[in-house]
Amino acid sequence: MQAGAKGYLLKDAEPKELLAAIRAVFEGKKYIPLAVGVKLADRLSGPELSERELEVIRLIVAGKSNNEISEVLHISESTVKFHINNILSKMGVSDRTQAAISALKRGIFSL
């Protein structure tokens, strides 16, 4: 949508939904299925991660340990733990594995 798309459909959209989307876009409106809209709203409503937190979660997704993250980012391991706690809180998850999965599902990072 940020790149200029007027609508979005999932690949398993029913023909009725496809027609509704075409009509909406033809009328100058935007079309987003309800399920996609809910996920988008959830993603947009949560607190944003800082640039440093994004660097940390990127390294978590890459499978790095706290020690490895501290070496890559040239920060102490306690600072890495501080950032991870902030990430967990902001993303509403309880551990780094869930944070990595959530980051992938939300499209923050991809494999």
mmCIF file with all atom_site columns, C-alpha atoms in Angstrom:
data_model
loop_
_atom_site.group_PDB
_atom_site.id
_atom_site.type_symbol
_atom_site.label_atom_id
_atom_site.label_alt_id
_atom_site.label_comp_id
_atom_site.label_asym_id
_atom_site.label_entity_id
_atom_site.label_seq_id
_atom_site.pdbx_PDB_ins_code
_atom_site.Cartn_x
_atom_site.Cartn_y
_atom_site.Cartn_z
_atom_site.occupancy
_atom_site.B_iso_or_equiv
_atom_site.pdbx_formal_charge
_atom_site.auth_seq_id
_atom_site.auth_comp_id
_atom_site.auth_asym_id
_atom_site.auth_atom_id
_atom_site.pdbx_PDB_model_num
ATOM 1   C CA . MET A 1 1   ? 0.000   0.000   0.000  1.00 0.00 ? 1   MET A CA 1
ATOM 2   C CA . GLN A 1 2   ? 2.892   2.342   0.744  1.00 0.00 ? 2   GLN A CA 1
ATOM 3   C CA . ALA A 1 3   ? 4.213   1.642   -2.744 1.00 0.00 ? 3   ALA A CA 1
ATOM 4   C CA . GLY A 1 4   ? 0.931   2.779   -4.307 1.00 0.00 ? 4   GLY A CA 1
ATOM 5   C CA . ALA A 1 5   ? -1.267  -0.328  -4.401 1.00 0.00 ? 5   ALA A CA 1
ATOM 6   C CA . LYS A 1 6   ? -4.976  0.452   -4.209 1.00 0.00 ? 6   LYS A CA 1
ATOM 7   C CA . GLY A 1 7   ? -6.005  -2.938  -2.888 1.00 0.00 ? 7   GLY A CA 1
ATOM 8   C CA . TYR A 1 8   ? -4.761  -6.171  -1.444 1.00 0.00 ? 8   TYR A CA 1
ATOM 9   C CA . LEU A 1 9   ? -6.114  -9.697  -1.685 1.00 0.00 ? 9   LEU A CA 1
ATOM 10  C CA . LEU A 1 10  ? -4.975  -12.996 -0.277 1.00 0.00 ? 10  LEU A CA 1
ATOM 11  C CA . LYS A 1 11  ? -4.253  -15.681 -2.847 1.00 0.00 ? 11  LYS A CA 1
ATOM 12  C CA . ASP A 1 12  ? -7.175  -17.797 -1.632 1.00 0.00 ? 12  ASP A CA 1
ATOM 13  C CA . ALA A 1 13  ? -9.727  -14.981 -2.040 1.00 0.00 ? 13  ALA A CA 1
ATOM 14  C CA . GLU A 1 14  ? -13.173 -16.062 -3.196 1.00 0.00 ? 14  GLU A CA 1
ATOM 15  C CA . PRO A 1 15  ? -14.427 -14.826 -6.598 1.00 0.00 ? 15  PRO A CA 1
ATOM 16  C CA . LYS A 1 16  ? -17.013 -12.596 -4.858 1.00 0.00 ? 16  LYS A CA 1
ATOM 17  C CA . GLU A 1 17  ? -14.253 -10.900 -2.896 1.00 0.00 ? 17  GLU A CA 1
ATOM 18  C CA . LEU A 1 18  ? -12.193 -10.454 -6.053 1.00 0.00 ? 18  LEU A CA 1
ATOM 19  C CA . LEU A 1 19  ? -15.122 -8.737  -7.770 1.00 0.00 ? 19  LEU A CA 1
ATOM 20  C CA . ALA A 1 20  ? -15.740 -6.532  -4.719 1.00 0.00 ? 20  ALA A CA 1
ATOM 21  C CA . ALA A 1 21  ? -12.083 -5.501  -4.739 1.00 0.00 ? 21  ALA A CA 1
ATOM 22  C CA . ILE A 1 22  ? -12.129 -4.680  -8.453 1.00 0.00 ? 22  ILE A CA 1
ATOM 23  C CA . ARG A 1 23  ? -15.289 -2.602  -8.041 1.00 0.00 ? 23  ARG A CA 1
ATOM 24  C CA . ALA A 1 24  ? -13.891 -0.721  -5.041 1.00 0.00 ? 24  ALA A CA 1
ATOM 25  C CA . VAL A 1 25  ? -10.628 0.135   -6.786 1.00 0.00 ? 25  VAL A CA 1
ATOM 26  C CA . PHE A 1 26  ? -12.505 1.092   -9.969 1.00 0.00 ? 26  PHE A CA 1
ATOM 27  C CA . GLU A 1 27  ? -14.571 3.527   -7.869 1.00 0.00 ? 27  GLU A CA 1
ATOM 28  C CA . GLY A 1 28  ? -11.367 5.098   -6.545 1.00 0.00 ? 28  GLY A CA 1
ATOM 29  C CA . LYS A 1 29  ? -11.504 3.403   -3.160 1.00 0.00 ? 29  LYS A CA 1
ATOM 30  C CA . LYS A 1 30  ? -8.982  1.149   -1.476 1.00 0.00 ? 30  LYS A CA 1
ATOM 31  C CA . TYR A 1 31  ? -9.687  -2.487  -0.727 1.00 0.00 ? 31  TYR A CA 1
ATOM 32  C CA . ILE A 1 32  ? -8.225  -4.491  2.162  1.00 0.00 ? 32  ILE A CA 1
ATOM 33  C CA . PRO A 1 33  ? -9.875  -7.725  3.377  1.00 0.00 ? 33  PRO A CA 1
ATOM 34  C CA . LEU A 1 34  ? -11.043 -7.683  6.985  1.00 0.00 ? 34  LEU A CA 1
ATOM 35  C CA . ALA A 1 35  ? -8.541  -10.353 8.089  1.00 0.00 ? 35  ALA A CA 1
ATOM 36  C CA . VAL A 1 36  ? -5.658  -8.368  6.600  1.00 0.00 ? 36  VAL A CA 1
ATOM 37  C CA . GLY A 1 37  ? -6.989  -5.144  8.096  1.00 0.00 ? 37  GLY A CA 1
ATOM 38  C CA . VAL A 1 38  ? -7.101  -6.659  11.580 1.00 0.00 ? 38  VAL A CA 1
ATOM 39  C CA . LYS A 1 39  ? -3.502  -7.869  11.310 1.00 0.00 ? 39  LYS A CA 1
ATOM 40  C CA . LEU A 1 40  ? -2.413  -4.499  9.934  1.00 0.00 ? 40  LEU A CA 1
ATOM 41  C CA . ALA A 1 41  ? -4.170  -2.643  12.757 1.00 0.00 ? 41  ALA A CA 1
ATOM 42  C CA . ASP A 1 42  ? -2.496  -4.897  15.336 1.00 0.00 ? 42  ASP A CA 1
ATOM 43  C CA . ARG A 1 43  ? 0.874   -4.248  13.776 1.00 0.00 ? 43  ARG A CA 1
ATOM 44  C CA . LEU A 1 44  ? 0.374   -0.497  13.573 1.00 0.00 ? 44  LEU A CA 1
ATOM 45  C CA . SER A 1 45  ? -1.122  -0.116  17.026 1.00 0.00 ? 45  SER A CA 1
ATOM 46  C CA . GLY A 1 46  ? 1.818   -1.592  18.905 1.00 0.00 ? 46  GLY A CA 1
ATOM 47  C CA . PRO A 1 47  ? 4.708   0.552   20.086 1.00 0.00 ? 47  PRO A CA 1
ATOM 48  C CA . GLU A 1 48  ? 7.464   0.938   17.538 1.00 0.00 ? 48  GLU A CA 1
ATOM 49  C CA . LEU A 1 49  ? 10.857  -0.597  18.093 1.00 0.00 ? 49  LEU A CA 1
ATOM 50  C CA . SER A 1 50  ? 13.811  1.777   18.226 1.00 0.00 ? 50  SER A CA 1
ATOM 51  C CA . GLU A 1 51  ? 16.592  1.500   15.641 1.00 0.00 ? 51  GLU A CA 1
ATOM 52  C CA . ARG A 1 52  ? 18.794  -0.313  18.159 1.00 0.00 ? 52  ARG A CA 1
ATOM 53  C CA . GLU A 1 53  ? 15.964  -2.685  19.091 1.00 0.00 ? 53  GLU A CA 1
ATOM 54  C CA . LEU A 1 54  ? 15.482  -3.438  15.393 1.00 0.00 ? 54  LEU A CA 1
ATOM 55  C CA . GLU A 1 55  ? 19.197  -4.252  15.114 1.00 0.00 ? 55  GLU A CA 1
ATOM 56  C CA . VAL A 1 56  ? 18.926  -6.563  18.118 1.00 0.00 ? 56  VAL A CA 1
ATOM 57  C CA . ILE A 1 57  ? 15.807  -8.370  16.865 1.00 0.00 ? 57  ILE A CA 1
ATOM 58  C CA . ARG A 1 58  ? 17.437  -8.764  13.424 1.00 0.00 ? 58  ARG A CA 1
ATOM 59  C CA . LEU A 1 59  ? 20.353  -10.534 15.098 1.00 0.00 ? 59  LEU A CA 1
ATOM 60  C CA . ILE A 1 60  ? 17.987  -12.640 17.212 1.00 0.00 ? 60  ILE A CA 1
ATOM 61  C CA . VAL A 1 61  ? 16.198  -13.723 14.027 1.00 0.00 ? 61  VAL A CA 1
ATOM 62  C CA . ALA A 1 62  ? 19.619  -14.596 12.604 1.00 0.00 ? 62  ALA A CA 1
ATOM 63  C CA . GLY A 1 63  ? 20.135  -16.935 15.575 1.00 0.00 ? 63  GLY A CA 1
ATOM 64  C CA . LYS A 1 64  ? 22.770  -14.916 17.436 1.00 0.00 ? 64  LYS A CA 1
ATOM 65  C CA . SER A 1 65  ? 23.298  -15.326 21.192 1.00 0.00 ? 65  SER A CA 1
ATOM 66  C CA . ASN A 1 66  ? 23.348  -12.358 23.561 1.00 0.00 ? 66  ASN A CA 1
ATOM 67  C CA . ASN A 1 67  ? 27.137  -12.522 23.633 1.00 0.00 ? 67  ASN A CA 1
ATOM 68  C CA . GLU A 1 68  ? 27.352  -12.547 19.825 1.00 0.00 ? 68  GLU A CA 1
ATOM 69  C CA . ILE A 1 69  ? 24.903  -9.630  19.597 1.00 0.00 ? 69  ILE A CA 1
ATOM 70  C CA . SER A 1 70  ? 26.999  -7.637  22.074 1.00 0.00 ? 70  SER A CA 1
ATOM 71  C CA . GLU A 1 71  ? 30.115  -8.259  19.969 1.00 0.00 ? 71  GLU A CA 1
ATOM 72  C CA . VAL A 1 72  ? 28.439  -7.328  16.675 1.00 0.00 ? 72  VAL A CA 1
ATOM 73  C CA . LEU A 1 73  ? 26.885  -4.138  18.066 1.00 0.00 ? 73  LEU A CA 1
ATOM 74  C CA . HIS A 1 74  ? 29.856  -3.251  20.321 1.00 0.00 ? 74  HIS A CA 1
ATOM 75  C CA . ILE A 1 75  ? 27.676  -2.985  23.425 1.00 0.00 ? 75  ILE A CA 1
ATOM 76  C CA . SER A 1 76  ? 27.711  -4.845  26.726 1.00 0.00 ? 76  SER A CA 1
ATOM 77  C CA . GLU A 1 77  ? 25.755  -8.041  27.194 1.00 0.00 ? 77  GLU A CA 1
ATOM 78  C CA . SER A 1 78  ? 23.682  -6.344  29.901 1.00 0.00 ? 78  SER A CA 1
ATOM 79  C CA . THR A 1 79  ? 22.713  -3.662  27.378 1.00 0.00 ? 79  THR A CA 1
ATOM 80  C CA . VAL A 1 80  ? 21.668  -6.419  24.958 1.00 0.00 ? 80  VAL A CA 1
ATOM 81  C CA . LYS A 1 81  ? 19.495  -7.921  27.718 1.00 0.00 ? 81  LYS A CA 1
ATOM 82  C CA . PHE A 1 82  ? 17.988  -4.477  28.372 1.00 0.00 ? 82  PHE A CA 1
ATOM 83  C CA . HIS A 1 83  ? 17.067  -4.127  24.684 1.00 0.00 ? 83  HIS A CA 1
ATOM 84  C CA . ILE A 1 84  ? 15.665  -7.657  24.563 1.00 0.00 ? 84  ILE A CA 1
ATOM 85  C CA . ASN A 1 85  ? 13.424  -6.936  27.572 1.00 0.00 ? 85  ASN A CA 1
ATOM 86  C CA . ASN A 1 86  ? 12.135  -3.805  25.820 1.00 0.00 ? 86  ASN A CA 1
ATOM 87  C CA . ILE A 1 87  ? 11.513  -5.792  22.632 1.00 0.00 ? 87  ILE A CA 1
ATOM 88  C CA . LEU A 1 88  ? 9.612   -8.516  24.486 1.00 0.00 ? 88  LEU A CA 1
ATOM 89  C CA . SER A 1 89  ? 7.465   -5.929  26.221 1.00 0.00 ? 89  SER A CA 1
ATOM 90  C CA . LYS A 1 90  ? 6.717   -3.932  23.074 1.00 0.00 ? 90  LYS A CA 1
ATOM 91  C CA . MET A 1 91  ? 5.929   -7.034  21.028 1.00 0.00 ? 91  MET A CA 1
ATOM 92  C CA . GLY A 1 92  ? 3.841   -8.616  23.782 1.00 0.00 ? 92  GLY A CA 1
ATOM 93  C CA . VAL A 1 93  ? 5.791   -11.875 23.833 1.00 0.00 ? 93  VAL A CA 1
ATOM 94  C CA . SER A 1 94  ? 7.534   -13.766 26.623 1.00 0.00 ? 94  SER A CA 1
ATOM 95  C CA . ASP A 1 95  ? 10.793  -14.981 25.087 1.00 0.00 ? 95  ASP A CA 1
ATOM 96  C CA . ARG A 1 96  ? 13.258  -14.342 22.279 1.00 0.00 ? 96  ARG A CA 1
ATOM 97  C CA . THR A 1 97  ? 11.946  -17.249 20.176 1.00 0.00 ? 97  THR A CA 1
ATOM 98  C CA . GLN A 1 98  ? 8.455   -15.775 20.225 1.00 0.00 ? 98  GLN A CA 1
ATOM 99  C CA . ALA A 1 99  ? 9.945   -12.365 19.407 1.00 0.00 ? 99  ALA A CA 1
ATOM 100 C CA . ALA A 1 100 ? 11.733  -13.812 16.372 1.00 0.00 ? 100 ALA A CA 1
ATOM 101 C CA . ILE A 1 101 ? 8.586   -15.591 15.175 1.00 0.00 ? 101 ILE A CA 1
ATOM 102 C CA . SER A 1 102 ? 6.517   -12.453 15.723 1.00 0.00 ? 102 SER A CA 1
ATOM 103 C CA . ALA A 1 103 ? 9.043   -10.329 13.835 1.00 0.00 ? 103 ALA A CA 1
ATOM 104 C CA . LEU A 1 104 ? 8.858   -12.728 10.897 1.00 0.00 ? 104 LEU A CA 1
ATOM 105 C CA . LYS A 1 105 ? 5.045   -12.892 10.966 1.00 0.00 ? 105 LYS A CA 1
ATOM 106 C CA . ARG A 1 106 ? 4.741   -9.100  11.163 1.00 0.00 ? 106 ARG A CA 1
ATOM 107 C CA . GLY A 1 107 ? 7.104   -8.699  8.243  1.00 0.00 ? 107 GLY A CA 1
ATOM 108 C CA . ILE A 1 108 ? 9.697   -6.798  10.263 1.00 0.00 ? 108 ILE A CA 1
ATOM 109 C CA . PHE A 1 109 ? 12.292  -9.234  8.892  1.00 0.00 ? 109 PHE A CA 1
ATOM 110 C CA . SER A 1 110 ? 12.281  -12.176 6.525  1.00 0.00 ? 110 SER A CA 1
ATOM 111 C CA . LEU A 1 111 ? 14.492  -15.211 6.155  1.00 0.00 ? 111 LEU A CA 1
#
